[in-house]
Short mmCIF file of C-alpha atoms in Angstrom, two decimals:
data_model
loop_
_atom_site.label_atom_id
_atom_site.label_comp_id
_atom_site.label_asym_id
_atom_site.label_seq_id
_atom_site.Cartn_x
_atom_site.Cartn_y
_atom_site.Cartn_z
CA THR G 177 18.27 30.86 174.14
CA VAL G 178 20.65 33.56 172.97
CA LEU G 179 19.41 35.95 170.32
CA ASP G 180 21.83 37.85 168.10
CA ASN G 181 20.20 41.14 167.19
CA GLN G 182 23.37 43.05 166.41
CA ILE G 183 23.67 44.08 162.76
CA PRO G 184 27.11 43.43 161.23
CA THR G 185 29.02 46.32 159.69
CA ILE G 186 31.10 46.54 156.54
CA SER G 187 33.85 49.02 155.63
CA GLY G 188 36.99 49.17 153.53
CA CYS G 189 35.15 49.12 150.23
CA PRO G 190 37.43 49.10 147.16
CA SER G 191 37.78 52.33 145.20
CA ASN G 192 36.23 52.70 141.76
CA GLN G 193 38.03 50.54 139.20
CA THR G 194 38.78 51.16 135.51
CA LEU G 195 39.76 48.14 133.42
CA THR G 196 40.45 47.63 129.71
CA VAL G 197 39.37 44.55 127.77
CA PRO G 198 42.08 42.56 126.01
CA SER G 199 42.19 42.74 122.21
CA GLY G 200 39.07 41.17 120.72
CA GLY G 201 37.45 40.75 124.13
CA CYS G 202 34.09 41.83 125.49
CA SER G 203 34.79 41.55 129.22
CA GLN G 204 37.59 41.82 131.75
CA ASN G 205 38.08 39.81 134.94
CA TYR G 206 38.52 41.42 138.35
CA ILE G 207 38.91 39.91 141.82
CA ILE G 208 37.09 41.94 144.46
CA PRO G 209 39.33 42.38 147.51
CA PHE G 210 37.67 41.48 150.78
CA PRO G 211 36.14 44.31 152.81
CA THR G 212 36.43 44.74 156.59
CA LEU G 213 33.54 43.06 158.44
CA THR G 214 32.74 43.47 162.13
CA ASP G 215 30.12 41.87 164.37
CA ASN G 216 29.67 40.54 167.91
CA CYS G 217 29.62 36.93 166.63
CA THR G 218 31.89 34.86 164.42
CA GLY G 219 30.83 33.34 161.10
CA LEU G 220 30.66 36.54 159.06
CA THR G 221 30.38 36.38 155.28
CA TRP G 222 30.20 39.06 152.63
CA ASN G 223 28.17 39.29 149.47
CA ALA G 224 28.25 41.31 146.25
CA SER G 225 25.40 42.43 144.04
CA PHE G 226 25.84 43.95 140.58
CA SER G 227 23.67 46.45 138.69
CA GLY G 228 23.52 49.18 136.08
CA ASN G 229 25.42 47.75 133.10
CA SER G 230 23.30 47.81 129.94
CA ASN G 231 25.59 45.10 128.48
CA GLY G 232 24.78 42.70 131.31
CA ASN G 233 25.81 42.29 134.93
CA PRO G 234 27.69 39.41 136.59
CA SER G 235 25.73 36.99 138.76
CA ASN G 236 25.50 38.05 142.40
CA LEU G 237 28.00 36.52 144.83
CA SER G 238 27.08 35.35 148.32
CA GLY G 239 28.60 33.60 151.31
CA ILE G 240 32.21 34.69 150.76
CA VAL G 241 34.16 33.93 153.94
CA ASN G 242 35.38 36.92 155.93
CA GLY G 243 38.99 37.75 155.02
CA VAL G 244 38.84 36.05 151.60
CA ASN G 245 38.79 37.81 148.21
CA SER G 246 36.07 36.99 145.70
CA SER G 247 36.69 34.58 142.87
CA SER G 248 37.45 36.17 139.50
CA VAL G 249 34.40 38.06 138.21
CA ALA G 250 33.90 38.84 134.50
CA PHE G 251 32.72 42.43 133.95
CA ASN G 252 31.26 43.42 130.57
CA ILE G 253 32.18 46.59 128.69
CA GLY G 254 30.44 49.52 130.38
CA VAL G 255 29.89 50.64 133.97
CA THR G 256 28.75 48.19 136.66
CA THR G 257 27.84 49.24 140.20
CA VAL G 258 29.04 46.75 142.81
CA THR G 259 27.36 46.77 146.23
CA LEU G 260 28.96 44.82 149.08
CA PHE G 261 27.13 43.82 152.26
CA ALA G 262 27.81 41.63 155.29
CA THR G 263 25.77 38.78 156.78
CA ASP G 264 26.35 37.19 160.18
CA ILE G 265 25.75 33.60 161.26
CA SER G 266 22.28 34.56 162.57
CA GLY G 267 21.25 35.95 159.17
CA ASN G 268 21.51 39.62 160.14
CA THR G 269 22.55 41.76 157.18
CA SER G 270 24.43 45.05 157.25
CA THR G 271 22.27 48.09 156.63
CA SER G 272 25.11 50.46 155.71
CA ASN G 273 26.59 48.84 152.64
CA CYS G 274 29.45 50.03 150.48
CA SER G 275 29.43 50.52 146.73
CA PHE G 276 31.94 51.16 143.98
CA THR G 277 31.93 51.03 140.19
CA VAL G 278 33.85 48.87 137.75
CA THR G 279 34.23 50.60 134.39
CA VAL G 280 35.40 48.41 131.52
CA LEU G 281 36.74 50.26 128.49
CA ALA G 282 37.29 48.93 124.97
CA PRO G 283 38.63 50.22 121.68
CA GLU G 284 36.19 50.23 118.77
CA ILE G 285 36.95 51.04 115.16
CA ASN G 286 35.10 52.78 112.39
CA VAL G 287 36.56 52.46 108.90
CA LYS G 288 35.93 55.18 106.32
CA GLY G 289 36.57 55.23 102.62
CA ASN G 290 36.22 58.47 100.67
CA GLY G 291 34.87 60.06 103.87
CA ASN G 292 32.00 57.55 104.14
CA ASP G 293 31.54 54.87 106.79
CA ILE G 294 32.14 51.32 105.58
CA THR G 295 29.67 48.97 107.21
CA ILE G 296 31.22 45.97 108.97
CA SER G 297 30.98 42.82 106.83
CA ASP G 298 29.47 44.75 103.91
CA PRO G 299 29.93 42.38 100.94
CA SER G 300 28.94 44.96 98.29
CA PRO G 301 31.68 47.13 96.75
CA SER G 302 30.66 50.77 96.37
CA VAL G 303 32.17 53.69 94.49
CA SER G 304 30.98 56.08 97.22
CA ASP G 305 33.13 54.46 99.95
CA HIS G 306 36.05 53.51 97.65
CA THR G 307 35.51 49.76 98.02
CA GLU G 308 34.74 49.54 94.29
CA PHE G 309 37.96 50.19 92.39
CA GLY G 310 36.53 50.23 88.88
CA ASN G 311 38.81 49.60 85.90
CA VAL G 312 42.55 49.79 86.45
CA PHE G 313 44.52 49.44 83.25
CA ALA G 314 47.87 47.66 82.85
CA ASN G 315 50.68 49.64 84.46
CA GLY G 316 48.07 52.00 85.92
CA ASN G 317 47.25 52.96 89.47
CA ASN G 318 44.03 53.57 91.27
CA ILE G 319 44.81 54.98 94.71
CA ARG G 320 42.29 54.74 97.52
CA THR G 321 42.79 55.99 101.06
CA PHE G 322 40.95 54.56 104.04
CA THR G 323 40.75 56.00 107.52
CA ILE G 324 40.52 53.96 110.72
CA GLN G 325 38.91 55.84 113.60
CA ASN G 326 38.94 54.78 117.24
CA THR G 327 35.39 55.40 118.42
CA GLY G 328 35.84 53.33 121.58
CA THR G 329 36.69 54.19 125.14
CA SER G 330 40.33 53.04 125.29
CA ASP G 331 43.47 53.14 123.16
CA LEU G 332 43.44 51.26 119.86
CA THR G 333 46.69 49.70 118.65
CA ILE G 334 46.96 48.64 115.02
CA SER G 335 49.94 47.01 113.37
CA ALA G 336 50.51 45.96 109.77
CA ALA G 337 50.21 42.35 110.93
CA GLY G 338 46.71 43.14 112.23
CA ILE G 339 45.35 44.27 108.85
CA THR G 340 44.09 41.60 106.47
CA LEU G 341 43.42 42.19 102.79
CA ALA G 342 40.71 39.92 101.46
CA GLY G 343 38.63 39.45 98.35
CA ALA G 344 39.13 37.90 94.91
CA ASN G 345 42.72 39.15 94.42
CA PRO G 346 44.14 40.41 97.73
CA THR G 347 47.77 40.09 96.50
CA LEU G 348 47.12 42.93 94.05
CA PHE G 349 46.78 45.39 96.95
CA SER G 350 49.37 46.88 99.23
#
């Protein structure tokens, strides 16, 4: 009987990654490139565990064949720590693992009217945040200015096509 007591090693861990979610998204996909595995026997696989993201971590990956990248992994907005480790055919697991972080950034908006925050999906017009326009007489104007703030962690791009006017008479606004 031959016993394999040699622990496999892992190196070549990816560097920390920073990704940005697509518009309207909550996660971004990333393929983990394969690390370098060494052992005295063939049949090495690598595994990935995920931790630390308060918005949820991906499911752990196991049994990825040596020399093969991971499948696409969805990372949520926030910071996830990825730990890679090797396992040989005898079940020995590397003791010196490698780790890196995947940071997923996202834009986030805050809309203000009259200097006051307008709550998302607030159905109640209010004079204090300029969502209540009051009486506007024929040939009169009632000008309101709204501010869009990017409170997120990546660039926010807004175009006129991306702004929708809604309510009882949206055509009366420009």
